[in-house]
C-alpha cells in the first residue's frame, strides 16, 4: 500500500504530487505490474513538476509503449494461430495461457526497465541541478 505524508521521505521510492503531498511506495512495489505501472505513471506525471522529467522523456515513454503495443499485437496473432492449431481443449488453453503470461511479463519487464531508466535520468538531473543552485 502506498503511504501518504506531508513531509518529504528520507528513504524508499516516493513522489510528490501537484499539491505538495508525498507518496511512498511499499518495499515490494516492483512485485506487481500495478506497482511498476503506477510508479512510471507518477514519475512521468509529477516528475515534470520539478523539471526532472522533460517533454522528450514523456515522448520517449509514449513511443516505447507504442512499439510495445505493436509487439504485443504480433504476439497475440501468434497466440491465436497456436490456439487454432492445437488439437485438444487442454492444448488450446495451455497455448493461450502461456502466451498471455509471456505477453504480461513482456509488458511488466518493459515498464520496469522504462521506470529504472527514467529514474536514473531524473536522479542525475536533480544532482546536476543541486550543484548549480
Tab-separated table of C-alpha atoms in Angstrom:
chain	number	residue	atom	x	y	z
A	1	UNK	CA	0.000	0.000	0.000
A	2	UNK	CA	1.260	3.481	-0.880
A	3	UNK	CA	1.554	5.747	2.162
A	4	UNK	CA	0.883	9.474	2.135
A	5	UNK	CA	2.804	12.075	4.122
A	6	UNK	CA	3.117	15.832	4.279
A	7	UNK	CA	6.868	15.529	4.878
A	8	UNK	CA	9.462	14.503	2.315
A	9	UNK	CA	10.500	10.880	2.834
A	10	UNK	CA	14.147	10.192	3.579
A	11	UNK	CA	14.204	6.732	2.034
A	12	UNK	CA	12.376	4.482	-0.360
A	13	UNK	CA	10.736	5.235	-3.675
A	14	UNK	CA	8.387	8.196	-3.467
A	15	UNK	CA	6.927	11.068	-5.447
A	16	UNK	CA	5.406	14.440	-4.676
A	17	UNK	CA	2.065	15.300	-6.247
A	18	UNK	CA	0.948	18.681	-7.566
A	19	UNK	CA	-0.479	19.595	-4.144
A	20	UNK	CA	2.844	19.004	-2.391
A	21	UNK	CA	1.875	15.715	-0.739
A	22	UNK	CA	4.376	12.859	-0.678
A	23	UNK	CA	3.561	9.269	-1.526
A	24	UNK	CA	5.925	6.410	-0.704
A	25	UNK	CA	5.681	3.000	-2.337
A	26	UNK	CA	5.947	-0.156	-0.233
A	27	UNK	CA	9.192	-2.129	-0.370
A	28	UNK	CA	7.604	-4.742	-2.638
A	29	UNK	CA	6.217	-2.291	-5.207
A	30	UNK	CA	8.152	-3.943	-8.034
A	31	UNK	CA	6.414	-7.273	-7.385
A	32	UNK	CA	3.331	-6.256	-9.332
A	33	UNK	CA	2.607	-4.740	-12.686
A	34	UNK	CA	0.253	-2.278	-10.982
A	35	UNK	CA	3.034	-1.008	-8.719
A	36	UNK	CA	5.508	-0.661	-11.570
A	37	UNK	CA	3.000	0.999	-13.900
A	38	UNK	CA	1.843	3.348	-11.155
A	39	UNK	CA	5.423	4.353	-10.353
A	40	UNK	CA	6.216	5.050	-14.014
A	41	UNK	CA	2.986	6.976	-14.492
A	42	UNK	CA	3.604	9.122	-11.419
A	43	UNK	CA	7.217	9.757	-12.383
A	44	UNK	CA	6.105	10.890	-15.835
A	45	UNK	CA	3.281	12.999	-14.399
A	46	UNK	CA	4.831	14.552	-11.318
A	47	UNK	CA	8.495	14.379	-12.275
A	48	UNK	CA	7.842	17.227	-14.666
A	49	UNK	CA	6.826	19.458	-11.725
A	50	UNK	CA	10.479	19.802	-10.761
A	51	UNK	CA	11.585	19.837	-14.383
A	52	UNK	CA	13.322	16.497	-13.869
A	53	UNK	CA	11.154	14.765	-16.496
A	54	UNK	CA	11.191	16.507	-19.832
A	55	UNK	CA	8.721	16.510	-22.693
A	56	UNK	CA	11.332	14.464	-24.558
A	57	UNK	CA	11.237	11.844	-21.779
A	58	UNK	CA	7.449	11.737	-21.949
A	59	UNK	CA	7.538	11.364	-25.733
A	60	UNK	CA	10.102	8.558	-25.434
A	61	UNK	CA	7.863	6.691	-22.987
A	62	UNK	CA	4.903	7.099	-25.319
A	63	UNK	CA	6.973	5.834	-28.268
A	64	UNK	CA	8.216	2.860	-26.231
A	65	UNK	CA	4.670	1.895	-25.348
A	66	UNK	CA	3.561	2.312	-28.971
A	67	UNK	CA	6.339	-0.058	-30.075
A	68	UNK	CA	5.450	-2.462	-27.272
A	69	UNK	CA	1.819	-2.405	-28.348
A	70	UNK	CA	2.853	-3.491	-31.840
A	71	UNK	CA	4.922	-6.342	-30.373
A	72	UNK	CA	2.012	-7.453	-28.211
A	73	UNK	CA	-0.354	-7.369	-31.184
A	74	UNK	CA	2.069	-9.602	-33.119
A	75	UNK	CA	2.357	-11.926	-30.105
A	76	UNK	CA	-1.439	-12.017	-29.889
A	77	UNK	CA	-1.704	-13.006	-33.548
A	78	UNK	CA	0.832	-15.787	-32.907
A	79	UNK	CA	-1.207	-16.907	-29.902
A	80	UNK	CA	-4.395	-17.060	-31.959
A	81	UNK	CA	-2.610	-19.209	-34.535
A	82	UNK	CA	-1.209	-21.508	-31.828
A	83	UNK	CA	-4.642	-21.903	-30.247
A	84	UNK	CA	-6.220	-22.644	-33.622
A	85	UNK	CA	-3.532	-25.233	-34.397
A	86	UNK	CA	-3.813	-27.017	-31.042
A	87	UNK	CA	-5.522	-30.421	-31.164
A	88	UNK	CA	-7.245	-30.534	-27.780
A	89	UNK	CA	-9.062	-28.151	-25.499
A	90	UNK	CA	-6.277	-28.536	-22.943
A	91	UNK	CA	-3.649	-27.718	-25.563
A	92	UNK	CA	-5.640	-24.676	-26.672
A	93	UNK	CA	-5.953	-23.477	-23.082
A	94	UNK	CA	-2.249	-24.060	-22.457
A	95	UNK	CA	-1.279	-22.161	-25.615
A	96	UNK	CA	-3.494	-19.224	-24.645
A	97	UNK	CA	-2.337	-19.200	-21.017
A	98	UNK	CA	1.356	-19.480	-21.859
A	99	UNK	CA	1.164	-16.743	-24.483
A	100	UNK	CA	-0.863	-14.494	-22.196
A	101	UNK	CA	1.649	-14.950	-19.389
A	102	UNK	CA	4.535	-14.186	-21.748
A	103	UNK	CA	2.821	-11.027	-23.027
A	104	UNK	CA	2.100	-9.874	-19.478
A	105	UNK	CA	5.699	-10.497	-18.468
A	106	UNK	CA	6.917	-8.551	-21.506
A	107	UNK	CA	4.792	-5.539	-20.553
A	108	UNK	CA	5.924	-5.756	-16.932
A	109	UNK	CA	9.628	-6.037	-17.863
A	110	UNK	CA	9.423	-3.176	-20.344
A	111	UNK	CA	7.620	-0.936	-17.862
A	112	UNK	CA	10.120	-1.651	-15.081
A	113	UNK	CA	13.027	-1.033	-17.456
A	114	UNK	CA	11.469	2.274	-18.556
A	115	UNK	CA	10.969	3.320	-14.933
A	116	UNK	CA	14.534	2.445	-13.929
A	117	UNK	CA	15.996	4.264	-16.927
A	118	UNK	CA	13.895	7.377	-16.356
A	119	UNK	CA	14.552	7.330	-12.615
A	120	UNK	CA	18.303	7.235	-13.261
A	121	UNK	CA	17.987	10.190	-15.646
A	122	UNK	CA	15.934	12.232	-13.206
A	123	UNK	CA	18.322	11.478	-10.349
A	124	UNK	CA	21.253	12.640	-12.475
A	125	UNK	CA	19.392	15.800	-13.481
A	126	UNK	CA	18.492	16.543	-9.865
A	127	UNK	CA	22.112	16.062	-8.816
A	128	UNK	CA	23.389	18.412	-11.530
A	129	UNK	CA	20.690	20.925	-10.629
A	130	UNK	CA	21.721	20.800	-6.964
A	131	UNK	CA	25.296	21.618	-7.949
A	132	UNK	CA	24.165	24.621	-9.956
A	133	UNK	CA	21.921	26.060	-7.261
